[in-house]
mmCIF file of N, CA and C in Angstrom:
data_model
loop_
_atom_site.group_PDB
_atom_site.id
_atom_site.type_symbol
_atom_site.label_atom_id
_atom_site.label_comp_id
_atom_site.label_asym_id
_atom_site.label_seq_id
_atom_site.Cartn_x
_atom_site.Cartn_y
_atom_site.Cartn_z
ATOM 1 N N ARG A 1393 94.532 110.559 115.693
ATOM 2 C CA ARG A 1393 95.806 110.319 116.368
ATOM 3 C C ARG A 1393 96.769 109.697 115.376
ATOM 4 N N ARG A 1394 97.962 110.237 115.293
ATOM 5 C CA ARG A 1394 98.912 109.713 114.318
ATOM 6 C C ARG A 1394 99.561 108.431 114.810
ATOM 7 N N GLN A 1395 100.054 107.660 113.877
ATOM 8 C CA GLN A 1395 100.679 106.387 114.221
ATOM 9 C C GLN A 1395 102.008 106.646 114.924
ATOM 10 N N ARG A 1396 102.245 105.952 116.027
ATOM 11 C CA ARG A 1396 103.422 106.186 116.845
ATOM 12 C C ARG A 1396 104.438 105.068 116.765
ATOM 13 N N GLN A 1397 104.229 104.093 115.905
ATOM 14 C CA GLN A 1397 105.191 103.005 115.831
ATOM 15 C C GLN A 1397 106.419 103.477 115.068
ATOM 16 N N MET A 1398 107.583 103.008 115.490
ATOM 17 C CA MET A 1398 108.817 103.445 114.855
ATOM 18 C C MET A 1398 109.900 102.406 115.061
ATOM 19 N N CYS A 1399 110.946 102.505 114.283
ATOM 20 C CA CYS A 1399 112.127 101.688 114.503
ATOM 21 C C CYS A 1399 113.347 102.590 114.392
ATOM 22 N N ILE A 1400 114.444 102.171 114.971
ATOM 23 C CA ILE A 1400 115.645 102.990 115.012
ATOM 24 C C ILE A 1400 116.769 102.292 114.257
ATOM 25 N N ARG A 1401 117.442 103.036 113.431
ATOM 26 C CA ARG A 1401 118.665 102.580 112.785
ATOM 27 C C ARG A 1401 119.702 103.670 113.042
ATOM 28 N N ASP A 1402 120.754 103.337 113.743
ATOM 29 C CA ASP A 1402 121.748 104.316 114.149
ATOM 30 C C ASP A 1402 121.051 105.427 114.921
ATOM 31 N N SER A 1403 121.227 106.693 114.493
ATOM 32 C CA SER A 1403 120.582 107.813 115.177
ATOM 33 C C SER A 1403 119.405 108.351 114.376
ATOM 34 N N THR A 1404 118.986 107.638 113.368
ATOM 35 C CA THR A 1404 117.883 108.091 112.535
ATOM 36 C C THR A 1404 116.633 107.289 112.878
ATOM 37 N N VAL A 1405 115.505 107.980 113.026
ATOM 38 C CA VAL A 1405 114.248 107.330 113.356
ATOM 39 C C VAL A 1405 113.412 107.242 112.080
ATOM 40 N N TYR A 1406 112.903 106.037 111.833
ATOM 41 C CA TYR A 1406 112.071 105.793 110.653
ATOM 42 C C TYR A 1406 110.697 105.314 111.102
ATOM 43 N N ASP A 1407 109.673 105.636 110.328
ATOM 44 C CA ASP A 1407 108.372 105.033 110.599
ATOM 45 C C ASP A 1407 108.350 103.637 109.983
ATOM 46 N N LEU A 1408 107.257 102.933 110.154
ATOM 47 C CA LEU A 1408 107.197 101.545 109.691
ATOM 48 C C LEU A 1408 107.226 101.423 108.171
ATOM 49 N N GLN A 1409 106.954 102.507 107.470
ATOM 50 C CA GLN A 1409 107.022 102.489 106.016
ATOM 51 C C GLN A 1409 108.425 102.806 105.500
ATOM 52 N N GLY A 1410 109.360 103.110 106.410
ATOM 53 C CA GLY A 1410 110.739 103.392 106.034
ATOM 54 C C GLY A 1410 111.048 104.850 105.771
ATOM 55 N N THR A 1411 110.115 105.731 106.094
ATOM 56 C CA THR A 1411 110.314 107.163 105.912
ATOM 57 C C THR A 1411 111.028 107.742 107.131
ATOM 58 N N GLN A 1412 112.101 108.509 106.891
ATOM 59 C CA GLN A 1412 112.811 109.125 108.013
ATOM 60 C C GLN A 1412 111.927 110.189 108.636
ATOM 61 N N ILE A 1413 111.762 110.118 109.972
ATOM 62 C CA ILE A 1413 110.934 111.105 110.659
ATOM 63 C C ILE A 1413 111.707 111.935 111.675
ATOM 64 N N ALA A 1414 112.934 111.532 112.011
ATOM 65 C CA ALA A 1414 113.724 112.315 112.969
ATOM 66 C C ALA A 1414 115.171 111.859 112.962
ATOM 67 N N GLN A 1415 116.047 112.760 113.389
ATOM 68 C CA GLN A 1415 117.449 112.452 113.631
ATOM 69 C C GLN A 1415 117.675 112.645 115.124
ATOM 70 N N VAL A 1416 118.069 111.587 115.830
ATOM 71 C CA VAL A 1416 118.206 111.626 117.286
ATOM 72 C C VAL A 1416 119.644 111.309 117.651
ATOM 73 N N ASP A 1417 120.286 112.244 118.335
ATOM 74 C CA ASP A 1417 121.667 112.043 118.762
ATOM 75 C C ASP A 1417 121.711 111.895 120.274
ATOM 76 N N PRO A 1418 122.532 110.973 120.778
ATOM 77 C CA PRO A 1418 122.611 110.789 122.235
ATOM 78 C C PRO A 1418 123.210 112.009 122.916
ATOM 79 N N PRO A 1419 122.783 112.275 124.143
ATOM 80 C CA PRO A 1419 123.371 113.373 124.902
ATOM 81 C C PRO A 1419 124.843 113.092 125.211
ATOM 82 N N ALA A 1420 125.604 114.133 125.412
ATOM 83 C CA ALA A 1420 127.016 113.986 125.764
ATOM 84 C C ALA A 1420 127.139 113.173 127.046
ATOM 85 N N GLY A 1421 128.063 112.227 127.044
ATOM 86 C CA GLY A 1421 128.330 111.422 128.224
ATOM 87 C C GLY A 1421 127.425 110.214 128.391
ATOM 88 N N VAL A 1422 126.483 110.013 127.482
ATOM 89 C CA VAL A 1422 125.587 108.855 127.552
ATOM 90 C C VAL A 1422 126.075 107.832 126.542
ATOM 91 N N GLU A 1423 126.426 106.631 127.033
ATOM 92 C CA GLU A 1423 127.037 105.629 126.154
ATOM 93 C C GLU A 1423 126.031 104.917 125.265
ATOM 94 N N SER A 1424 124.780 104.960 125.647
ATOM 95 C CA SER A 1424 123.732 104.270 124.903
ATOM 96 C C SER A 1424 122.493 105.140 124.980
ATOM 97 N N TYR A 1425 121.741 105.240 123.899
ATOM 98 C CA TYR A 1425 120.556 106.100 123.903
ATOM 99 C C TYR A 1425 119.629 105.624 122.800
ATOM 100 N N TYR A 1426 118.843 104.599 123.131
ATOM 101 C CA TYR A 1426 117.916 104.120 122.113
ATOM 102 C C TYR A 1426 116.630 103.621 122.761
ATOM 103 N N PRO A 1427 115.528 103.728 122.014
ATOM 104 C CA PRO A 1427 114.235 103.326 122.568
ATOM 105 C C PRO A 1427 114.084 101.822 122.653
ATOM 106 N N ILE A 1428 113.426 101.387 123.712
ATOM 107 C CA ILE A 1428 113.116 99.978 123.939
ATOM 108 C C ILE A 1428 111.655 99.717 123.577
ATOM 109 N N SER A 1429 110.785 100.616 124.032
ATOM 110 C CA SER A 1429 109.355 100.395 123.875
ATOM 111 C C SER A 1429 108.623 101.711 124.052
ATOM 112 N N MET A 1430 107.392 101.758 123.545
ATOM 113 C CA MET A 1430 106.524 102.890 123.829
ATOM 114 C C MET A 1430 105.555 102.462 124.925
ATOM 115 N N LEU A 1431 105.446 103.280 125.959
ATOM 116 C CA LEU A 1431 104.562 102.996 127.071
ATOM 117 C C LEU A 1431 103.131 103.421 126.743
ATOM 118 N N ASP A 1432 102.170 102.902 127.480
ATOM 119 C CA ASP A 1432 100.760 103.196 127.214
ATOM 120 C C ASP A 1432 100.423 104.681 127.300
ATOM 121 N N ASP A 1433 101.190 105.435 128.076
ATOM 122 C CA ASP A 1433 100.898 106.864 128.237
ATOM 123 C C ASP A 1433 101.601 107.746 127.205
ATOM 124 N N GLY A 1434 102.258 107.134 126.202
ATOM 125 C CA GLY A 1434 102.884 107.911 125.137
ATOM 126 C C GLY A 1434 104.347 108.230 125.362
ATOM 127 N N ARG A 1435 104.882 107.837 126.502
ATOM 128 C CA ARG A 1435 106.312 108.046 126.722
ATOM 129 C C ARG A 1435 107.095 106.893 126.104
ATOM 130 N N ILE A 1436 108.355 107.147 125.846
ATOM 131 C CA ILE A 1436 109.254 106.127 125.319
ATOM 132 C C ILE A 1436 110.168 105.661 126.440
ATOM 133 N N LEU A 1437 110.347 104.347 126.528
ATOM 134 C CA LEU A 1437 111.304 103.753 127.460
ATOM 135 C C LEU A 1437 112.643 103.660 126.730
ATOM 136 N N LEU A 1438 113.673 104.284 127.301
ATOM 137 C CA LEU A 1438 115.001 104.325 126.686
ATOM 138 C C LEU A 1438 116.003 103.472 127.442
ATOM 139 N N ASN A 1439 116.944 102.904 126.713
ATOM 140 C CA ASN A 1439 118.162 102.341 127.292
ATOM 141 C C ASN A 1439 119.171 103.478 127.255
ATOM 142 N N ILE A 1440 119.703 103.844 128.416
ATOM 143 C CA ILE A 1440 120.675 104.942 128.453
ATOM 144 C C ILE A 1440 122.037 104.482 128.964
ATOM 145 N N GLY A 1441 122.280 103.186 128.933
ATOM 146 C CA GLY A 1441 123.589 102.696 129.319
ATOM 147 C C GLY A 1441 123.513 101.551 130.305
ATOM 148 N N TYR A 1442 124.644 101.303 130.931
ATOM 149 C CA TYR A 1442 124.769 100.157 131.828
ATOM 150 C C TYR A 1442 125.470 100.590 133.099
ATOM 151 N N ASP A 1443 125.013 100.080 134.216
ATOM 152 C CA ASP A 1443 125.567 100.413 135.524
ATOM 153 C C ASP A 1443 126.740 99.481 135.811
ATOM 154 N N LEU A 1444 127.929 99.986 135.648
ATOM 155 C CA LEU A 1444 129.133 99.170 135.803
ATOM 156 C C LEU A 1444 129.346 98.722 137.244
ATOM 157 N N ASP A 1445 128.791 99.455 138.201
ATOM 158 C CA ASP A 1445 128.949 99.094 139.611
ATOM 159 C C ASP A 1445 127.957 98.028 140.065
ATOM 160 N N HIS A 1446 126.978 97.729 139.244
ATOM 161 C CA HIS A 1446 125.943 96.767 139.629
ATOM 162 C C HIS A 1446 125.753 95.713 138.536
ATOM 163 N N ASP A 1447 126.820 95.007 138.238
ATOM 164 C CA ASP A 1447 126.779 93.867 137.324
ATOM 165 C C ASP A 1447 126.245 94.233 135.939
ATOM 166 N N TYR A 1448 126.588 95.440 135.484
ATOM 167 C CA TYR A 1448 126.222 95.899 134.136
ATOM 168 C C TYR A 1448 124.712 95.912 133.893
ATOM 169 N N MET A 1449 123.938 96.174 134.930
ATOM 170 C CA MET A 1449 122.483 96.263 134.768
ATOM 171 C C MET A 1449 122.148 97.439 133.848
ATOM 172 N N THR A 1450 121.152 97.245 133.012
ATOM 173 C CA THR A 1450 120.727 98.297 132.093
ATOM 174 C C THR A 1450 120.147 99.467 132.872
ATOM 175 N N ARG A 1451 120.519 100.677 132.454
ATOM 176 C CA ARG A 1451 119.939 101.895 133.006
ATOM 177 C C ARG A 1451 118.817 102.321 132.065
ATOM 178 N N TYR A 1452 117.646 102.610 132.633
ATOM 179 C CA TYR A 1452 116.476 102.982 131.848
ATOM 180 C C TYR A 1452 116.041 104.402 132.164
ATOM 181 N N ALA A 1453 115.393 105.011 131.186
ATOM 182 C CA ALA A 1453 114.816 106.340 131.368
ATOM 183 C C ALA A 1453 113.549 106.426 130.533
ATOM 184 N N THR A 1454 112.734 107.432 130.824
ATOM 185 C CA THR A 1454 111.548 107.696 130.012
ATOM 186 C C THR A 1454 111.633 109.115 129.462
ATOM 187 N N ILE A 1455 110.976 109.315 128.324
ATOM 188 C CA ILE A 1455 110.907 110.630 127.701
ATOM 189 C C ILE A 1455 109.630 110.684 126.871
ATOM 190 N N ASP A 1456 109.026 111.845 126.795
ATOM 191 C CA ASP A 1456 107.859 112.046 125.958
ATOM 192 C C ASP A 1456 108.221 111.741 124.501
ATOM 193 N N ALA A 1457 107.354 111.035 123.784
ATOM 194 C CA ALA A 1457 107.650 110.622 122.410
ATOM 195 C C ALA A 1457 107.927 111.815 121.500
ATOM 196 N N ASP A 1458 107.105 112.840 121.580
ATOM 197 C CA ASP A 1458 107.319 114.008 120.725
ATOM 198 C C ASP A 1458 108.631 114.707 121.066
ATOM 199 N N ALA A 1459 108.961 114.767 122.341
ATOM 200 C CA ALA A 1459 110.232 115.383 122.749
ATOM 201 C C ALA A 1459 111.406 114.580 122.205
ATOM 202 N N PHE A 1460 111.330 113.250 122.297
ATOM 203 C CA PHE A 1460 112.393 112.391 121.767
ATOM 204 C C PHE A 1460 112.570 112.615 120.274
ATOM 205 N N LEU A 1461 111.456 112.632 119.540
ATOM 206 C CA LEU A 1461 111.526 112.807 118.091
ATOM 207 C C LEU A 1461 111.999 114.201 117.700
ATOM 208 N N SER A 1462 111.839 115.168 118.602
ATOM 209 C CA SER A 1462 112.308 116.530 118.343
ATOM 210 C C SER A 1462 113.767 116.721 118.719
ATOM 211 N N GLY A 1463 114.403 115.654 119.246
ATOM 212 C CA GLY A 1463 115.813 115.731 119.589
ATOM 213 C C GLY A 1463 116.098 116.097 121.030
ATOM 214 N N SER A 1464 115.070 116.187 121.854
ATOM 215 C CA SER A 1464 115.275 116.524 123.261
ATOM 216 C C SER A 1464 116.059 115.418 123.962
ATOM 217 N N THR A 1465 116.851 115.819 124.911
ATOM 218 C CA THR A 1465 117.577 114.859 125.750
ATOM 219 C C THR A 1465 117.128 114.993 127.209
ATOM 220 N N GLU A 1466 115.980 115.592 127.428
ATOM 221 C CA GLU A 1466 115.454 115.811 128.779
ATOM 222 C C GLU A 1466 114.645 114.605 129.223
ATOM 223 N N TYR A 1467 115.350 113.522 129.493
ATOM 224 C CA TYR A 1467 114.702 112.285 129.933
ATOM 225 C C TYR A 1467 114.700 112.216 131.451
ATOM 226 N N THR A 1468 113.898 111.304 131.985
ATOM 227 C CA THR A 1468 113.845 111.057 133.415
ATOM 228 C C THR A 1468 114.372 109.647 133.661
ATOM 229 N N GLU A 1469 115.507 109.572 134.341
ATOM 230 C CA GLU A 1469 116.087 108.247 134.615
ATOM 231 C C GLU A 1469 115.237 107.519 135.650
ATOM 232 N N MET A 1470 115.051 106.236 135.410
ATOM 233 C CA MET A 1470 114.294 105.403 136.336
ATOM 234 C C MET A 1470 115.227 104.884 137.422
ATOM 235 N N GLU A 1471 114.714 104.810 138.626
ATOM 236 C CA GLU A 1471 115.496 104.292 139.741
ATOM 237 C C GLU A 1471 114.792 103.061 140.299
ATOM 238 N N PHE A 1472 115.529 102.000 140.402
ATOM 239 C CA PHE A 1472 114.991 100.753 140.934
ATOM 240 C C PHE A 1472 115.542 100.550 142.331
ATOM 241 N N VAL A 1473 114.686 100.196 143.245
ATOM 242 C CA VAL A 1473 115.105 99.948 144.621
ATOM 243 C C VAL A 1473 114.786 98.511 144.983
ATOM 244 N N GLY A 1474 115.580 97.990 145.846
ATOM 245 C CA GLY A 1474 115.269 96.628 146.263
ATOM 246 C C GLY A 1474 116.445 95.849 146.700
#
């Protein structure tokens, strides 16, 4: 299994050794698009902006790690109820 740790600088993804492994651009209309954490199942938790109608709460989404690194923007937005 390959190492999945990464860090983000601008829209470029680097591994922990500083080697560029992907170029990731935010989807049109998304004000923020960066990873927060990798989940145990291999998906990435993304920050995709802020909800201006609800006290600027962070909007979160998940996406498969390989899809994210391949430039996919097919994320699933998380919905919080309560």
